[in-house]
Amino acid sequence: MEAVVQIEHLKKKFGKKVAIPDLTMEVYAGEVFGFLGPNGAGKTTTIKILTGLLQSDEGNVKICGYELEKEFEKALTRVGAIVENPELYSYMSGWSNLKMFARMRKGITDERLKEIVELVGLSNRIHEKVKKYSLGMRQRLGLAVTLMAEPEVLILDEPTNGLDPAGIKHLRDILKELAHRKNVCVIVSSHLMSEMELMCDRVGILSEGRLIQVQKIGAILETAQEEKTIYCYHVKESSKVVSWLEKNYTLNAEKKDEEHFELSIDNTDQLIEINKNIILNGFSILTVCPKEKVSLEDVFLEMTEKGGDSIASLNEE
Ligand SMILES: Nc1ncnc2c1ncn2[C@@H]1O[C@H](COP(=O)(O)OP(=O)(O)OP(=O)(O)O)[C@@H](O)[C@H]1O
Ligand SMILES: [Mg+2]
């Protein structure tokens, strides 16, 4: 399958500050792709380059097969984006805004506009002035303007900003519908993993302009869970067990209190062997249980803190 968005060795500096050292990635039609990364990771910079708002220093970007540098217009007519606050006329109603943007394009009927208004969930407020809109309502109207052109690639920078939980769910449904039913290539950014987990089919984790992991949402959690699990032990004298463990294994044991410690274990075989040996050495185990499951949030924090060292090996496979 040909990628709809292809980024190759993209580089961008601001003065001496390297925002994107070297970014290569692909996004396909029919998927919601999430750019996930902490503040300053380079999400907006990448998105601005993709939407022609910023020029890259080096590298190649292709959209629907057109090179952004050489065939700027052809590439960008495929793209609909909301990067900064959408430009809206606040003294006009939502509907008049849409009509005005519709006039700039050909063949957009009122019927089509109504459909879009319905889709973004603004039907009951569309005739009010935009200055009376909440942030979330403006976002919805901005999305409506963007959708008018039926873009093949839809790019939204932090689209859930200002949306309430119901609004976030609604947006999620819209984006999934566009990707999965209309085959649109949807790219969103966020620093909230919990949100990306529900919204995206794949996420790319960005840290200091480097893509340290691209995977299907489920797979990121699986690899993280396969890697290590933390077990909570309830024993009689935790300090004795911990020092015995440290002497005999290269394991990470952390004493919590007189009767509890936590141990990070690679796999079930290791767990069985360690438990057996703890008991054979005269200690008593009252309970052992896995700590709560690793969340995408934990994985994300760990990856971005370490700069992705732990993941490098996975990508090489
Ligand atoms: N116009 C600019 N001039 C100088 N440095 C910039 C400029 N725009 C971005 N940067 C720097 O580039 C890096 C990436 O910024 P970017 O805005 O892309 O991050 P982000 O991932 O979108 O972060 P956030 O989650 O805060 O929106 C940051 O270190 C930022 O300070
Ligand atoms: Mg940003």
XYZ file of C-alpha atoms and ligand atoms in Angstrom:
349
model
C 0.000 0.000 0.000
C 1.318 3.394 -1.015
C 1.606 5.843 1.863
C -0.460 9.003 1.528
C 1.982 11.037 3.566
C 5.663 10.199 3.208
C 8.278 12.011 5.231
C 11.929 11.276 4.531
C 14.854 12.608 6.504
C 13.061 15.767 7.433
C 15.201 18.306 9.261
C 14.298 21.633 10.808
C 16.260 24.101 12.877
C 15.199 27.363 14.460
C 18.426 29.317 14.634
C 20.707 26.980 16.523
C 17.884 25.013 18.062
C 17.350 21.718 16.267
C 13.639 21.014 16.430
C 13.628 18.015 14.064
C 17.013 16.273 13.741
C 15.973 13.609 11.215
C 12.428 12.366 10.815
C 11.271 9.581 8.508
C 7.762 8.178 8.621
C 4.707 7.221 6.607
C 0.993 7.549 7.131
C -1.626 5.644 5.167
C -5.121 6.221 3.875
C -7.829 4.929 6.159
C -5.977 5.298 9.418
C -6.008 7.723 12.291
C -2.382 8.375 13.090
C -1.443 10.073 16.351
C 1.602 12.169 16.971
C 2.263 11.749 20.631
C 4.895 13.673 22.487
C 5.554 16.038 25.362
C 5.681 19.826 25.031
C 8.350 20.872 22.598
C 8.685 17.431 20.995
C 8.204 18.838 17.515
C 4.590 17.899 16.786
C 3.465 21.339 15.680
C 6.675 21.922 13.737
C 6.177 18.708 11.777
C 2.519 19.490 11.193
C 3.331 23.019 10.039
C 5.795 21.623 7.531
C 3.203 19.122 6.302
C 0.678 21.883 5.803
C 3.055 24.319 4.130
C 3.087 26.812 7.010
C 6.797 26.253 7.601
C 9.607 25.278 5.308
C 11.875 22.404 6.164
C 15.657 22.747 6.009
C 16.226 19.347 4.469
C 14.346 16.232 3.549
C 11.462 15.172 1.436
C 7.723 15.301 2.026
C 5.262 13.687 -0.354
C 1.517 14.001 -0.076
C -0.586 11.746 -2.314
C 2.519 11.212 -4.388
C 3.237 14.915 -4.919
C 6.427 16.399 -3.595
C 5.626 19.259 -1.309
C 8.612 21.291 -2.468
C 8.113 20.909 -6.183
C 4.363 20.494 -6.486
C 3.238 22.578 -3.577
C -0.256 23.340 -4.807
C -1.093 19.845 -5.998
C 0.117 18.424 -2.720
C -1.675 20.922 -0.523
C -5.069 20.830 -2.218
C -5.299 17.299 -0.783
C -4.766 18.517 2.744
C -7.237 19.947 5.197
C -5.759 21.168 8.441
C -6.372 23.028 11.640
C -3.063 24.052 13.100
C -3.571 27.198 15.025
C -6.969 28.583 15.942
C -9.113 28.443 12.859
C -9.690 31.822 11.258
C -13.326 32.572 11.843
C -15.338 35.749 11.625
C -16.709 36.228 15.069
C -19.293 38.901 14.221
C -20.943 36.499 11.780
C -22.983 33.405 12.524
C -21.486 29.966 12.162
C -23.645 29.412 9.125
C -22.529 32.676 7.448
C -18.928 31.684 8.068
C -19.509 28.393 6.315
C -21.333 30.082 3.424
C -18.463 32.463 3.010
C -15.839 29.749 2.914
C -18.085 27.733 0.601
C -18.118 30.582 -1.892
C -14.360 30.255 -2.229
C -14.847 26.750 -3.567
C -17.030 25.411 -6.285
C -20.074 23.227 -6.007
C -20.713 23.162 -2.277
C -24.471 23.079 -1.828
C -26.437 24.065 1.267
C -27.351 20.416 1.598
C -23.701 19.479 1.835
C -23.093 22.250 4.361
C -25.963 21.013 6.510
C -24.536 17.515 6.410
C -21.193 18.797 7.623
C -22.813 20.875 10.365
C -24.689 17.786 11.473
C -21.485 15.746 11.388
C -19.595 18.151 13.645
C -22.576 18.466 15.974
C -23.342 22.156 15.623
C -26.828 22.008 14.134
C -28.639 23.624 17.022
C -26.239 26.585 17.352
C -25.168 27.186 13.784
C -27.201 30.375 13.358
C -25.720 32.077 16.416
C -22.868 34.529 16.152
C -19.453 32.922 16.468
C -18.425 35.411 19.178
C -20.973 33.697 21.408
C -19.415 30.299 20.773
C -17.383 28.431 23.336
C -13.891 27.244 22.434
C -15.179 23.770 21.710
C -17.869 25.132 19.406
C -15.292 27.159 17.509
C -13.216 24.030 17.105
C -16.216 22.250 15.669
C -16.879 25.072 13.248
C -13.227 25.088 12.245
C -13.477 21.392 11.549
C -16.585 21.987 9.463
C -14.713 24.552 7.343
C -11.869 22.095 6.869
C -14.152 19.220 5.924
C -15.890 21.228 3.260
C -13.079 20.592 0.817
C -13.272 16.827 1.398
C -9.560 16.518 2.059
C -7.768 13.233 1.480
C -5.456 14.104 4.326
C -6.824 15.702 7.463
C -4.316 17.122 9.912
C -5.332 18.447 13.303
C -2.894 19.824 15.863
C -4.138 19.123 19.385
C -7.740 18.895 18.229
C -9.181 18.077 21.620
C -8.008 21.309 23.218
C -11.040 23.010 24.622
C -13.380 20.108 24.097
C -15.369 18.605 26.938
C -15.446 14.806 27.372
C -18.550 14.464 25.228
C -16.922 16.662 22.589
C -13.792 14.537 22.641
C -15.801 11.386 22.166
C -17.745 12.983 19.343
C -14.551 14.144 17.620
C -13.110 10.678 18.011
C -16.156 9.203 16.309
C -15.957 11.740 13.473
C -12.273 11.092 12.844
C -12.679 7.328 12.941
C -15.628 7.530 10.582
C -13.637 9.685 8.140
C -10.665 7.343 8.240
C -12.380 3.988 8.332
C -15.397 4.702 6.104
C -14.150 7.447 3.794
C -10.543 6.279 3.646
C -9.201 9.660 4.738
C -5.671 9.779 6.123
C -6.104 11.455 9.499
C -3.176 12.833 11.499
C -3.714 14.248 14.975
C -1.337 15.348 17.674
C -1.628 15.289 21.410
C 0.385 14.940 24.566
C -2.323 12.877 26.190
C -1.784 9.182 25.752
C -5.146 8.259 27.198
C -6.738 10.212 24.404
C -4.552 8.783 21.655
C -5.200 5.306 22.921
C -8.880 5.653 22.107
C -8.633 7.829 19.034
C -5.820 6.387 16.944
C -5.058 3.243 15.043
C -1.334 3.892 15.247
C 0.739 6.309 17.221
C 4.180 7.671 16.654
C 5.925 8.737 19.811
C 7.972 11.843 19.264
C 10.651 13.047 21.635
C 12.971 15.935 20.849
C 12.077 15.697 17.190
C 12.894 12.006 17.002
C 10.373 9.310 16.357
C 11.182 6.739 18.968
C 8.359 4.336 18.368
C 5.634 3.797 15.799
C 3.175 1.066 16.473
C -0.396 0.027 16.562
C -1.948 1.133 19.801
C -2.452 -2.383 21.178
C 1.048 -3.485 20.248
C 2.767 -0.759 22.251
C 1.064 -1.958 25.389
C 1.726 -5.595 24.613
C 5.443 -5.167 24.075
C 5.678 -3.119 27.216
C 3.834 -5.761 29.177
C 5.879 -8.578 27.740
C 9.016 -6.741 28.635
C 8.618 -6.539 32.371
C 6.032 -6.817 35.050
C 6.343 -5.430 38.511
C 5.259 -7.792 41.289
C 4.329 -6.742 44.784
C 5.513 -9.113 47.481
C 4.124 -9.366 50.984
C 6.699 -11.170 53.144
C 7.686 -11.417 56.820
C 10.878 -9.348 56.735
C 11.224 -7.455 53.497
C 14.713 -6.045 54.113
C 16.202 -9.530 54.537
C 14.550 -10.857 51.393
C 15.554 -7.784 49.408
C 19.207 -8.032 50.404
C 19.224 -11.754 49.660
C 17.709 -11.067 46.236
C 20.221 -8.357 45.503
C 23.064 -10.638 46.422
C 21.871 -13.501 44.265
C 20.240 -11.863 41.297
C 20.754 -8.791 39.154
C 17.228 -7.699 39.796
C 15.613 -4.458 40.678
C 14.027 -4.986 44.117
C 12.587 -2.043 45.966
C 11.649 -2.206 49.630
C 8.336 -0.488 50.331
C 7.987 -1.103 54.074
C 8.900 -3.779 56.651
C 6.692 -6.356 54.984
C 6.495 -5.285 51.346
C 8.779 -4.949 48.385
C 8.417 -4.695 44.649
C 10.300 -6.667 42.089
C 10.551 -6.149 38.375
C 10.465 -9.509 36.617
C 10.996 -10.388 32.960
C 8.785 -13.417 32.478
C 6.821 -16.160 34.182
C 9.711 -18.633 34.263
C 11.797 -16.144 36.172
C 8.915 -15.498 38.558
C 8.533 -19.205 39.308
C 12.246 -19.692 39.846
C 12.598 -16.694 42.134
C 9.591 -17.591 44.265
C 10.852 -21.143 44.672
C 14.285 -19.946 45.750
C 12.969 -17.347 48.158
C 11.097 -20.102 49.981
C 13.930 -22.652 49.749
C 16.133 -20.095 51.462
C 13.883 -19.989 54.471
C 11.836 -16.855 53.838
C 8.060 -16.851 53.799
C 5.940 -15.309 51.117
C 2.450 -14.319 52.219
C 1.273 -12.996 48.855
C 2.639 -12.077 45.444
C 0.602 -10.131 42.933
C 1.327 -8.190 39.781
C 1.134 -4.463 40.172
C -1.562 -2.761 38.116
C -1.088 -3.170 34.395
C 1.255 -0.918 32.548
C -0.723 1.864 30.922
C 0.135 3.567 27.687
C 0.913 6.556 29.849
C 3.631 4.689 31.760
C 5.110 3.424 28.529
C 5.092 6.887 27.065
C 6.736 8.490 30.070
C 9.380 5.822 30.201
C 10.128 6.122 26.509
C 10.351 9.859 26.372
C 12.456 10.016 29.519
C 14.984 7.514 28.287
C 15.015 8.972 24.816
C 13.887 5.635 23.521
C 16.933 3.484 24.331
C 14.758 0.656 25.515
C 12.825 0.641 22.282
C 15.711 0.752 19.852
C 16.234 -2.972 20.147
C 12.598 -3.671 19.352
C 12.745 -1.699 16.137
C 15.740 -3.612 14.915
C 13.902 -6.904 14.901
N 9.274 29.752 15.697
C 10.125 29.131 16.494
N 11.293 29.697 16.837
C 12.176 29.069 17.636
N 11.990 27.843 18.146
C 10.844 27.232 17.855
C 9.840 27.832 17.023
N 8.813 26.962 16.893
C 9.154 25.887 17.638
N 10.355 26.023 18.209
C 11.067 25.036 19.036
O 11.028 23.787 18.380
C 10.783 22.731 19.282
C 9.540 21.967 18.872
O 8.411 22.800 19.063
P 6.931 22.367 18.667
O 6.061 23.555 18.790
O 6.968 21.683 17.358
O 6.594 21.312 19.803
P 5.215 20.565 20.123
O 5.526 19.114 20.117
O 4.165 21.035 19.209
O 4.928 21.011 21.625
P 3.539 21.351 22.363
O 3.037 20.060 22.919
O 3.969 22.255 23.438
O 2.618 21.984 21.382
C 10.678 23.364 20.661
O 11.911 23.254 21.286
C 10.358 24.803 20.364
O 10.863 25.645 21.355
Mg 2.363 21.993 19.517
